[in-house]
């Protein structure tokens, strides 16, 4: 009983303590269209360093599109996106700079199947950060230990389970020592028994103060880790609040409907 | 309630037994592979009869009735003579070197030896120093080979008009292969480019060269190109053929590689971008290694086609292996009813050796590069 309480206390405390005033990500009046289709409609969002934000909303509401705009896997057409002080425009240099500082974990892992786990992790540090191979391997092994699969280092992604692959994907991002991590439904392609191992990894990351934006429908994770939950619908941020208030006292009809659907 | 007579739960660990006899031994092998079903048995017997009917005469012609020695057509004019290997023996030098001067042929031999010595360790995955080896073969070797074959640095010049036989076949094929792969990669990437200028240029180039027969390309290079060049410039005929063949095959290669690029899931591009790799880095490290692996069969197919198409240089007066073999049919000293057949069998065999070698090596590489993944 007491242990549960204290861990909860800890995460609550972490929620309050680690957020600084510094702005990590800022979206100002962001609009995006796919052809005629208006995906993001005037999205405004400010993320401070150390914040852990969970984004939820119905399918097709633009959650993926929004976080993919943050590292410019998608291009926005109107408004401003400023990441770590760099505004994202068509300036390739700025884009590279942002991508070096922002890690991303995908629903389908997107590991490189022709490289071993270790090579997956050392590739970017070696080629992007110009790190010596020895150092990169050392760092990769530390992160593989952190996600608890150092013994798989010389296997290929195809030889690992889904949960293991996703943990490798997290380690691969961490090897670049990012300031911000983006997660796009990291657990929704996994079998239920593997969800926990990935969530645990993400929780420990949050406890270390990583700035995180996470699209997920794992509401337990949101309650435990997030300091803010954002609800998106039809390309707009409809509601945002602290998790407790968000779940117990949703303001909008659409939020209520959505929560009633996913919570039971 | 009756007592159950069958035990559903094993009460002891059962020992491992050897498999039943049916799977082993010569008889079992015959049964499973040749006589498994009545249809199989019938096919086996039919094929067996066919072989029994066709093989003995072929073997007799190739070996037992063949004429192995002799210095002129007289030897092969015997009644019921098989292959005239004496002809191949007498002309062997020409088949390999063309009209390359006799006292300079060591230079060609040296290039052949260097090629093999450089290529074998490159082809064996276990041998270290791949990078140095590749640089040696791609940068140093072509230069040394050029000097050795053509001349310069104190070596007397041997005009390419004198080159011929297997030498020309290999020069055209290897230059075509080595040039078409990187050119094809660039064209394939260009065709996928978001920049309209590059994309259009690639598409036009590829569609032009794919739409024209190689014979036309070679003809144009030898007949039309000189018309456009300022008078007096003399473009080597072999060089023109080389350029034509290289551009022609790079267009084919580009389409093969594009097929591979399209098979790579979007997630791989995104994964590469998300870890911060730039365009060329993600192509070189992530996309191309996977795409090229997928299309190894197609690439080797193009190589083999190119190797055999080298024979077409005959029509612009360059004598490759096949050309020089055919040329020698007209030698009155060797004209006999079996000479052409013998020459063609010999040429076919040499071509087959090289193409079969490429094919086997590509299968081996495919198996080696398999990392047991299903792409996600
Ligand atoms: N490349 C594209 N071209 C055209 N339309 C697209 C494209 N990508 C996404 N869309 C559309 O944009 C809308 C938002 O997509 P997005 O992937 O951001 O939704 P999501 O909120 O992440 O949904 P999900 O929960 O299903 O992942 C969807 O209606 C989708 O059909
Ligand atoms: Mg999505």
XYZ file of C-alpha atoms and ligand atoms in Angstrom:
672
model
C 0.000 0.000 0.000
C 2.595 2.492 1.097
C 4.896 1.670 -1.787
C 2.136 2.341 -4.312
C 1.399 5.622 -2.613
C 4.968 6.762 -2.583
C 5.505 5.969 -6.267
C 2.379 7.892 -7.097
C 3.608 10.726 -4.968
C 6.897 10.634 -6.759
C 5.315 10.954 -10.156
C 3.059 13.723 -8.946
C 6.038 15.510 -7.566
C 7.981 14.984 -10.765
C 5.064 16.569 -12.537
C 5.453 19.760 -10.612
C 9.195 19.964 -10.128
C 10.898 19.294 -13.382
C 9.084 21.644 -15.734
C 11.087 24.743 -16.478
C 9.912 28.018 -17.937
C 11.970 27.525 -21.033
C 9.924 26.808 -24.133
C 10.809 23.639 -26.006
C 8.193 23.621 -28.737
C 5.819 26.288 -29.886
C 3.079 25.935 -32.480
C 1.422 29.201 -33.474
C -1.637 29.142 -35.699
C -0.501 26.046 -37.551
C -2.588 24.992 -40.542
C -2.069 22.104 -42.896
C -3.938 20.728 -45.858
C -3.662 17.422 -47.717
C -4.857 18.638 -51.089
C -8.293 20.064 -50.328
C -8.506 18.369 -46.968
C -7.878 20.675 -43.997
C -6.050 18.410 -41.524
C -4.727 20.883 -38.978
C -6.857 23.904 -38.263
C -5.211 26.730 -36.412
C -3.360 24.623 -33.868
C -1.703 26.503 -31.013
C 0.459 24.698 -28.493
C 3.302 25.592 -26.181
C 5.437 22.884 -24.643
C 7.898 23.734 -21.900
C 11.092 21.865 -21.256
C 10.426 18.814 -19.105
C 6.738 18.614 -19.947
C 5.151 15.240 -20.655
C 2.170 15.648 -22.890
C -0.221 12.947 -23.957
C -2.262 13.572 -27.091
C -5.432 11.633 -27.704
C -8.416 11.881 -29.954
C -10.432 9.902 -32.477
C -8.860 8.291 -35.503
C -8.170 10.749 -38.294
C -8.223 13.774 -36.004
C -4.700 14.815 -37.031
C -2.667 13.666 -34.028
C 0.017 11.969 -36.101
C 0.063 14.829 -38.549
C 0.647 17.325 -35.781
C 3.560 15.592 -34.141
C 5.061 14.720 -37.529
C 5.062 18.420 -38.326
C 7.253 18.979 -35.293
C 10.210 17.205 -36.900
C 9.062 18.144 -40.381
C 8.211 14.678 -41.613
C 5.205 16.658 -42.771
C 5.244 20.227 -43.961
C 2.792 22.773 -42.575
C 1.493 25.458 -44.875
C 0.505 28.245 -42.520
C 1.584 29.375 -39.093
C 4.823 28.918 -37.204
C 6.483 25.913 -35.601
C 9.457 26.696 -33.407
C 11.403 23.790 -31.962
C 14.225 24.435 -29.532
C 14.532 27.985 -30.832
C 14.649 26.994 -34.502
C 11.726 27.915 -36.689
C 10.854 25.196 -39.200
C 10.809 26.584 -42.708
C 12.043 25.070 -45.940
C 15.586 25.819 -44.714
C 17.188 22.365 -44.805
C 19.882 23.323 -42.300
C 17.297 24.211 -39.681
C 15.407 21.014 -40.379
C 18.539 18.935 -39.864
C 19.278 20.805 -36.678
C 15.794 20.146 -35.322
C 15.908 16.474 -36.270
C 19.189 16.055 -34.434
C 17.547 17.281 -31.238
C 14.185 15.570 -31.617
C 13.843 11.802 -31.350
C 10.849 9.991 -32.779
C 9.359 6.587 -32.093
C 6.895 5.194 -34.615
C 3.964 2.851 -34.368
C 5.687 0.347 -36.666
C 9.181 0.838 -35.164
C 10.826 1.615 -38.532
C 14.035 -0.103 -37.530
C 16.520 -0.691 -40.337
C 16.150 -4.399 -41.108
C 19.506 -4.785 -42.873
C 21.470 -3.590 -39.848
C 22.009 -5.258 -36.485
C 20.466 -3.781 -33.362
C 23.802 -2.246 -32.417
C 24.283 -0.798 -35.906
C 20.755 0.600 -35.814
C 21.726 2.464 -32.666
C 25.180 3.662 -33.717
C 24.314 4.728 -37.270
C 23.057 8.229 -36.539
C 25.650 9.113 -33.878
C 28.413 8.053 -36.266
C 27.103 9.706 -39.419
C 25.189 12.669 -38.030
C 27.112 13.485 -34.858
C 30.438 12.321 -36.369
C 31.157 10.326 -33.235
C 33.993 7.763 -33.287
C 32.620 4.240 -33.737
C 33.973 3.039 -30.374
C 32.237 5.805 -28.437
C 29.013 5.354 -30.355
C 29.002 1.644 -29.556
C 29.645 2.303 -25.910
C 26.752 4.749 -25.721
C 24.511 2.396 -27.676
C 25.256 -0.417 -25.224
C 24.373 1.813 -22.251
C 21.006 2.623 -23.775
C 20.400 -0.976 -24.813
C 21.055 -1.910 -21.194
C 18.609 0.751 -20.101
C 15.887 -0.719 -22.266
C 17.026 -4.125 -20.955
C 18.063 -5.863 -24.180
C 21.867 -5.588 -24.338
C 22.098 -9.299 -25.154
C 20.291 -8.756 -28.477
C 22.853 -6.257 -29.761
C 24.136 -8.435 -32.584
C 20.808 -9.748 -33.781
C 18.776 -8.292 -36.615
C 15.442 -6.528 -36.010
C 13.552 -9.346 -37.731
C 14.719 -11.739 -35.018
C 13.178 -9.737 -32.156
C 9.668 -9.592 -30.749
C 7.572 -6.492 -31.329
C 8.087 -5.193 -27.817
C 11.824 -5.690 -28.071
C 11.907 -3.938 -31.433
C 10.072 -0.958 -30.035
C 12.493 -0.746 -27.140
C 15.354 -0.816 -29.630
C 13.641 2.017 -31.493
C 13.542 4.014 -28.265
C 17.198 3.251 -27.587
C 18.070 4.246 -31.141
C 16.490 7.650 -30.605
C 18.137 8.105 -27.227
C 21.582 7.454 -28.697
C 21.314 10.845 -30.399
C 20.864 12.363 -26.960
C 17.714 14.233 -27.980
C 16.181 17.069 -26.007
C 12.661 16.150 -27.063
C 11.043 12.791 -27.764
C 7.991 12.273 -29.947
C 5.990 9.061 -29.731
C 3.321 8.166 -32.277
C 1.200 5.359 -30.841
C 4.274 3.405 -29.755
C 2.284 0.545 -28.269
C -0.660 0.143 -30.588
C 1.053 -2.345 -32.908
C 2.063 -4.542 -29.981
C 0.511 -7.603 -28.435
C -0.992 -6.792 -25.017
C 1.705 -8.603 -23.040
C 4.394 -6.456 -24.660
C 2.735 -3.104 -24.042
C 3.915 -2.944 -20.460
C 7.615 -3.376 -21.214
C 7.497 -0.456 -23.643
C 5.452 1.737 -21.316
C 7.867 1.027 -18.470
C 10.700 2.242 -20.627
C 8.788 5.412 -21.425
C 7.930 5.982 -17.781
C 11.543 5.780 -16.731
C 12.384 8.235 -19.483
C 9.764 10.636 -18.165
C 11.117 10.327 -14.654
C 14.442 11.584 -15.905
C 12.819 14.765 -17.102
C 12.696 14.157 -20.843
C 10.377 16.464 -22.740
C 7.853 14.108 -24.288
C 4.955 14.363 -26.706
C 3.113 11.146 -26.888
C 0.164 10.146 -29.029
C -1.371 7.221 -27.178
C -4.605 5.782 -25.965
C -2.950 4.227 -22.909
C -4.854 6.205 -20.341
C -3.089 4.564 -17.409
C 0.158 5.902 -18.800
C -1.394 9.344 -19.212
C -2.561 9.406 -15.600
C 0.756 8.266 -14.239
C 3.179 10.226 -16.359
C 1.592 13.138 -18.181
C 1.397 16.590 -16.769
C -1.019 17.588 -19.523
C -3.455 15.686 -21.713
C -4.505 17.154 -25.029
C -7.634 16.114 -26.850
C -7.741 16.624 -30.598
C -10.714 16.361 -32.886
C -11.079 17.260 -36.571
C -7.714 18.941 -36.757
C -8.159 21.103 -33.678
C -7.059 20.984 -30.086
C -10.427 20.853 -28.407
C -9.422 20.545 -24.809
C -6.349 20.308 -22.643
C -5.969 19.815 -18.923
C -4.060 18.071 -16.176
C -4.768 14.357 -16.367
C -6.864 14.107 -13.204
C -9.131 16.948 -14.208
C -9.162 15.810 -17.829
C -10.440 12.353 -17.008
C -12.719 13.189 -14.104
C -14.162 16.392 -15.409
C -14.042 16.744 -19.210
C -15.534 20.006 -20.411
C -16.492 19.358 -24.025
C -19.188 17.082 -25.332
C -16.774 15.541 -27.842
C -14.247 14.813 -25.122
C -16.905 13.172 -22.990
C -18.043 11.048 -25.908
C -14.488 10.036 -26.749
C -13.629 9.179 -23.157
C -16.786 7.162 -22.698
C -15.797 5.151 -25.782
C -12.241 4.381 -24.821
C -12.658 3.971 -21.099
C -15.258 1.236 -21.502
C -18.207 -45.976 -15.386
C -15.825 -48.149 -17.444
C -12.143 -47.847 -16.769
C -10.421 -46.006 -19.596
C -8.103 -48.185 -21.641
C -6.178 -45.371 -23.344
C -3.808 -43.276 -21.313
C -4.177 -39.612 -22.205
C -1.260 -38.488 -20.130
C 2.244 -39.867 -20.608
C 3.523 -41.410 -17.464
C 7.165 -41.454 -18.535
C 9.483 -39.588 -20.867
C 9.655 -41.378 -24.226
C 13.100 -42.000 -25.752
C 14.018 -40.288 -29.028
C 13.799 -42.770 -31.925
C 15.521 -42.695 -35.309
C 13.222 -41.756 -38.197
C 11.557 -44.628 -40.078
C 13.547 -46.178 -42.914
C 11.446 -44.741 -45.734
C 13.368 -41.464 -45.686
C 16.834 -42.885 -46.241
C 18.867 -44.937 -48.674
C 19.109 -44.953 -52.468
C 15.822 -46.748 -53.031
C 13.976 -44.300 -50.812
C 15.616 -41.394 -52.609
C 14.531 -42.772 -55.978
C 11.045 -43.293 -54.711
C 10.581 -39.798 -53.298
C 12.334 -37.910 -56.078
C 11.635 -39.840 -59.268
C 8.734 -42.216 -58.730
C 6.574 -40.531 -56.130
C 3.348 -40.669 -58.165
C 2.324 -42.504 -61.357
C 2.642 -39.218 -63.270
C 6.117 -38.661 -61.852
C 7.125 -42.189 -62.823
C 5.857 -41.668 -66.360
C 7.723 -38.371 -66.676
C 10.898 -39.917 -65.296
C 10.745 -42.720 -67.838
C 9.956 -40.332 -70.704
C 12.820 -38.004 -69.843
C 15.123 -40.988 -69.380
C 14.275 -42.285 -72.850
C 14.764 -38.855 -74.368
C 18.194 -38.552 -72.784
C 19.160 -42.046 -73.872
C 18.202 -41.123 -77.421
C 19.821 -37.669 -77.555
C 22.859 -37.822 -75.326
C 25.030 -40.514 -76.995
C 25.224 -38.777 -80.404
C 25.986 -35.437 -78.733
C 28.702 -36.967 -76.592
C 30.100 -38.817 -79.567
C 30.161 -35.639 -81.623
C 31.782 -33.610 -78.841
C 34.347 -36.140 -77.680
C 34.705 -39.561 -79.299
C 34.352 -38.596 -82.971
C 35.973 -35.197 -82.452
C 39.225 -34.276 -84.189
C 41.653 -33.033 -81.586
C 44.831 -32.515 -83.614
C 45.734 -31.298 -87.074
C 47.099 -28.263 -88.841
C 44.515 -27.732 -91.543
C 41.051 -28.556 -92.829
C 42.292 -31.912 -94.095
C 42.199 -33.305 -90.589
C 38.526 -32.447 -90.176
C 37.358 -33.573 -93.609
C 37.176 -37.204 -92.515
C 33.900 -39.056 -93.097
C 31.748 -38.932 -89.948
C 33.995 -36.467 -88.152
C 32.734 -34.855 -84.936
C 33.737 -31.469 -83.586
C 36.877 -29.996 -85.135
C 38.702 -28.993 -81.966
C 41.908 -28.716 -83.954
C 40.406 -25.553 -85.466
C 39.774 -24.027 -82.041
C 43.260 -25.038 -80.948
C 44.885 -23.437 -83.967
C 42.890 -20.232 -83.652
C 42.807 -20.044 -79.870
C 45.166 -17.076 -79.707
C 42.987 -15.099 -82.073
C 39.845 -16.013 -80.175
C 41.341 -14.605 -77.001
C 43.359 -11.619 -78.242
C 42.062 -10.783 -81.732
C 44.820 -9.271 -83.852
C 46.748 -8.047 -80.840
C 50.462 -8.302 -81.770
C 51.920 -11.654 -80.777
C 54.910 -10.260 -78.921
C 52.680 -7.927 -76.872
C 50.121 -10.461 -75.736
C 51.771 -10.807 -72.348
C 50.277 -7.403 -71.575
C 46.782 -8.770 -72.007
C 47.668 -11.830 -69.932
C 48.923 -9.571 -67.185
C 45.665 -7.620 -67.185
C 43.654 -10.865 -67.030
C 45.743 -12.061 -64.104
C 45.415 -8.743 -62.278
C 41.669 -8.811 -62.835
C 41.316 -12.265 -61.312
C 43.697 -11.561 -58.440
C 41.835 -8.353 -57.627
C 38.348 -9.698 -58.090
C 38.516 -12.992 -56.226
C 39.245 -11.525 -52.766
C 36.653 -8.825 -53.448
C 34.059 -11.485 -54.175
C 34.807 -13.534 -51.062
C 33.031 -11.995 -48.088
C 35.494 -13.390 -45.541
C 38.565 -11.612 -46.939
C 39.239 -8.342 -45.084
C 40.256 -4.921 -46.502
C 37.220 -4.702 -48.773
C 37.406 -0.920 -49.016
C 41.060 -0.820 -50.055
C 40.464 -3.693 -52.433
C 37.513 -1.919 -54.030
C 39.471 1.313 -54.444
C 42.311 -0.658 -55.995
C 39.962 -2.304 -58.476
C 37.889 0.764 -59.291
C 40.578 3.437 -59.417
C 44.027 1.929 -59.836
C 43.205 -1.119 -61.926
C 41.356 0.671 -64.758
C 44.274 3.053 -65.181
C 46.925 0.324 -65.129
C 44.823 -1.843 -67.423
C 44.424 1.022 -69.866
C 48.137 1.676 -70.004
C 48.933 -2.007 -70.349
C 46.368 -2.668 -73.046
C 46.656 0.523 -75.049
C 50.215 1.605 -74.358
C 52.135 4.587 -73.071
C 54.796 4.930 -70.365
C 57.303 3.282 -72.702
C 54.972 0.535 -73.865
C 54.314 0.571 -77.615
C 50.796 1.660 -78.522
C 48.410 -1.068 -79.677
C 45.511 0.534 -81.563
C 42.092 -0.675 -80.415
C 41.412 -1.705 -84.010
C 43.758 -4.607 -83.331
C 41.973 -5.698 -80.178
C 39.515 -8.514 -80.496
C 38.132 -11.784 -79.233
C 37.484 -12.425 -75.566
C 39.551 -9.342 -74.753
C 37.030 -7.055 -76.423
C 34.093 -8.988 -75.024
C 35.426 -8.557 -71.496
C 36.427 -4.919 -71.948
C 33.010 -3.945 -73.281
C 31.130 -6.047 -70.739
C 33.131 -4.965 -67.691
C 33.129 -1.287 -68.603
C 29.401 -1.527 -69.288
C 28.744 -3.282 -65.985
C 30.926 -0.994 -63.897
C 29.536 2.160 -65.480
C 25.896 1.138 -65.639
C 25.428 0.387 -61.942
C 26.316 3.823 -60.526
C 24.743 5.608 -63.494
C 21.630 3.506 -63.091
C 21.455 4.335 -59.380
C 21.750 8.055 -60.077
C 19.111 7.869 -62.805
C 16.739 5.897 -60.589
C 17.155 8.406 -57.761
C 16.777 11.230 -60.263
C 13.533 9.784 -61.503
C 12.186 9.868 -57.937
C 13.439 13.385 -57.298
C 11.084 16.108 -56.170
C 12.948 18.620 -58.340
C 11.139 18.762 -61.682
C 14.275 19.507 -63.711
C 16.172 16.483 -62.447
C 13.138 14.278 -62.669
C 12.338 15.253 -66.247
C 15.945 14.909 -67.352
C 16.117 11.406 -65.872
C 12.843 10.311 -67.401
C 13.798 11.624 -70.838
C 17.209 9.969 -70.679
C 15.854 6.623 -69.539
C 12.979 6.527 -71.992
C 15.201 7.568 -74.892
C 17.808 4.875 -74.331
C 15.277 2.192 -73.500
C 13.306 2.970 -76.611
C 16.184 2.539 -79.032
C 17.637 -0.846 -80.012
C 21.279 -1.338 -79.085
C 22.128 -1.947 -82.742
C 20.798 1.497 -83.588
C 22.797 3.017 -80.759
C 25.969 1.408 -82.021
C 25.265 2.393 -85.616
C 24.538 5.952 -84.655
C 27.669 6.129 -82.553
C 29.806 5.030 -85.474
C 28.004 6.688 -88.382
C 26.200 9.726 -87.015
C 28.376 10.903 -84.160
C 31.288 11.826 -86.462
C 28.914 14.054 -88.432
C 28.266 16.189 -85.373
C 31.851 16.362 -84.195
C 34.155 18.966 -85.660
C 36.038 17.474 -88.620
C 39.414 16.100 -87.738
C 38.485 14.882 -84.265
C 38.959 11.181 -84.251
C 36.933 9.377 -81.663
C 38.112 5.847 -81.079
C 35.599 3.337 -82.403
C 35.828 1.037 -79.388
C 35.457 4.007 -77.056
C 32.287 5.056 -78.866
C 30.913 1.551 -78.539
C 31.788 1.558 -74.838
C 29.970 4.819 -74.220
C 26.960 3.613 -76.184
C 26.773 0.313 -74.314
C 27.261 1.975 -70.926
C 24.509 4.561 -71.459
C 22.204 1.974 -72.948
C 22.554 -0.449 -70.069
C 22.398 2.271 -67.427
C 18.877 3.095 -68.608
C 17.861 -0.519 -68.078
C 19.663 -0.617 -64.768
C 17.846 2.525 -63.635
C 14.479 0.877 -64.105
C 15.554 -2.276 -62.291
C 16.782 -0.215 -59.350
C 13.670 1.941 -59.340
C 11.706 -1.246 -58.808
C 13.778 -1.881 -55.695
C 13.358 1.665 -54.430
C 9.610 1.370 -54.723
C 9.611 -1.778 -52.626
C 11.103 0.064 -49.640
C 8.362 1.076 -47.206
C 7.853 4.761 -46.472
C 8.702 4.061 -42.832
C 12.332 3.465 -43.768
C 12.643 6.932 -45.307
C 10.947 8.402 -42.248
C 13.063 6.421 -39.816
C 16.189 7.651 -41.554
C 14.986 11.258 -41.609
C 13.894 11.137 -37.983
C 17.349 10.138 -36.712
C 18.766 13.098 -38.610
C 20.280 11.515 -41.712
C 20.394 13.768 -44.761
C 19.202 12.745 -48.220
C 22.445 11.232 -49.492
C 23.207 9.586 -46.173
C 19.819 7.931 -45.935
C 20.038 6.774 -49.543
C 23.522 5.357 -49.106
C 23.097 3.811 -45.663
C 19.437 2.846 -45.467
C 17.524 2.843 -48.733
C 19.968 1.654 -51.390
C 21.430 -1.293 -49.449
C 17.921 -2.665 -49.026
C 16.694 -1.737 -52.497
C 19.734 -3.174 -54.271
C 19.472 -6.382 -52.296
C 15.896 -6.860 -53.394
C 16.783 -6.405 -57.056
C 19.963 -8.493 -57.194
C 18.242 -10.945 -59.574
C 17.217 -8.085 -61.843
C 20.657 -6.476 -61.726
C 22.400 -9.721 -62.594
C 19.862 -10.307 -65.320
C 20.830 -6.976 -66.830
C 24.525 -7.803 -66.463
C 24.058 -11.110 -68.250
C 22.050 -9.475 -71.012
C 24.749 -6.865 -71.384
C 27.482 -9.490 -71.491
C 25.805 -11.284 -74.340
C 24.836 -8.099 -76.167
C 28.512 -7.218 -76.486
C 28.434 -9.437 -79.595
C 26.500 -6.688 -81.353
C 29.641 -4.563 -81.631
C 30.352 -6.796 -84.631
C 28.081 -4.627 -86.752
C 30.357 -1.624 -86.379
C 33.394 -3.660 -87.299
C 34.695 -4.577 -83.874
C 35.388 -8.271 -83.513
C 34.430 -9.641 -80.133
C 34.718 -13.333 -79.296
C 31.753 -14.382 -81.405
C 32.748 -12.044 -84.214
C 36.257 -13.363 -84.443
C 35.093 -16.967 -84.319
C 32.749 -16.282 -87.221
C 35.449 -14.401 -89.088
C 37.626 -17.483 -88.977
C 35.000 -19.654 -90.640
C 36.031 -17.930 -93.864
C 39.646 -19.001 -93.522
C 40.045 -21.356 -96.526
C 42.669 -23.281 -94.641
C 40.044 -24.410 -92.113
C 36.802 -24.518 -94.094
C 35.065 -27.815 -93.391
C 31.468 -28.887 -92.766
C 32.046 -29.127 -88.996
C 34.070 -25.928 -88.517
C 31.137 -23.504 -87.996
C 29.347 -25.816 -85.567
C 32.544 -26.301 -83.597
C 33.212 -22.567 -83.486
C 29.704 -21.761 -82.321
C 29.777 -24.454 -79.644
C 33.068 -23.075 -78.390
C 31.828 -19.465 -78.321
C 28.584 -20.498 -76.668
C 30.495 -22.418 -74.024
C 32.716 -19.452 -73.172
C 29.740 -17.122 -72.912
C 27.894 -19.680 -70.827
C 30.778 -20.040 -68.362
C 30.788 -16.314 -67.628
C 27.023 -15.912 -67.431
C 26.559 -19.016 -65.319
C 29.306 -17.774 -62.994
C 27.518 -14.454 -62.508
C 24.240 -16.199 -61.920
C 25.627 -18.562 -59.271
C 27.480 -15.768 -57.521
C 24.348 -13.653 -57.317
C 22.412 -16.551 -55.779
C 25.175 -16.974 -53.229
C 25.119 -13.260 -52.356
C 21.343 -13.254 -52.052
C 21.506 -16.046 -49.528
C 24.330 -14.375 -47.646
C 22.584 -11.036 -47.363
C 19.429 -12.579 -45.958
C 19.030 -11.247 -42.420
C 15.910 -13.226 -41.625
C 13.647 -10.226 -41.485
C 10.181 -9.584 -42.574
C 10.103 -5.917 -43.372
C 7.837 -3.822 -41.199
N -0.465 11.580 -46.866
C -1.768 11.862 -46.735
N -2.493 12.278 -47.790
C -3.809 12.599 -47.667
N -4.465 12.512 -46.510
C -3.820 12.119 -45.411
C -2.442 11.771 -45.462
N -2.032 11.405 -44.229
C -3.125 11.523 -43.444
N -4.200 11.946 -44.144
C -5.515 12.216 -43.601
O -5.379 13.188 -42.617
C -6.226 12.904 -41.521
C -5.414 12.917 -40.241
O -4.500 11.858 -40.270
P -3.612 11.472 -39.022
O -2.768 10.324 -39.431
O -2.931 12.661 -38.511
O -4.712 11.003 -37.988
P -4.509 10.418 -36.537
O -5.202 11.329 -35.621
O -3.095 10.129 -36.290
O -5.343 9.083 -36.638
P -5.013 7.629 -36.065
O -5.443 7.604 -34.651
O -5.866 6.725 -36.906
O -3.548 7.400 -36.251
C -6.881 11.576 -41.813
O -8.204 11.838 -42.230
C -6.096 11.002 -42.937
O -6.926 10.300 -43.805
Mg -1.891 8.336 -36.162
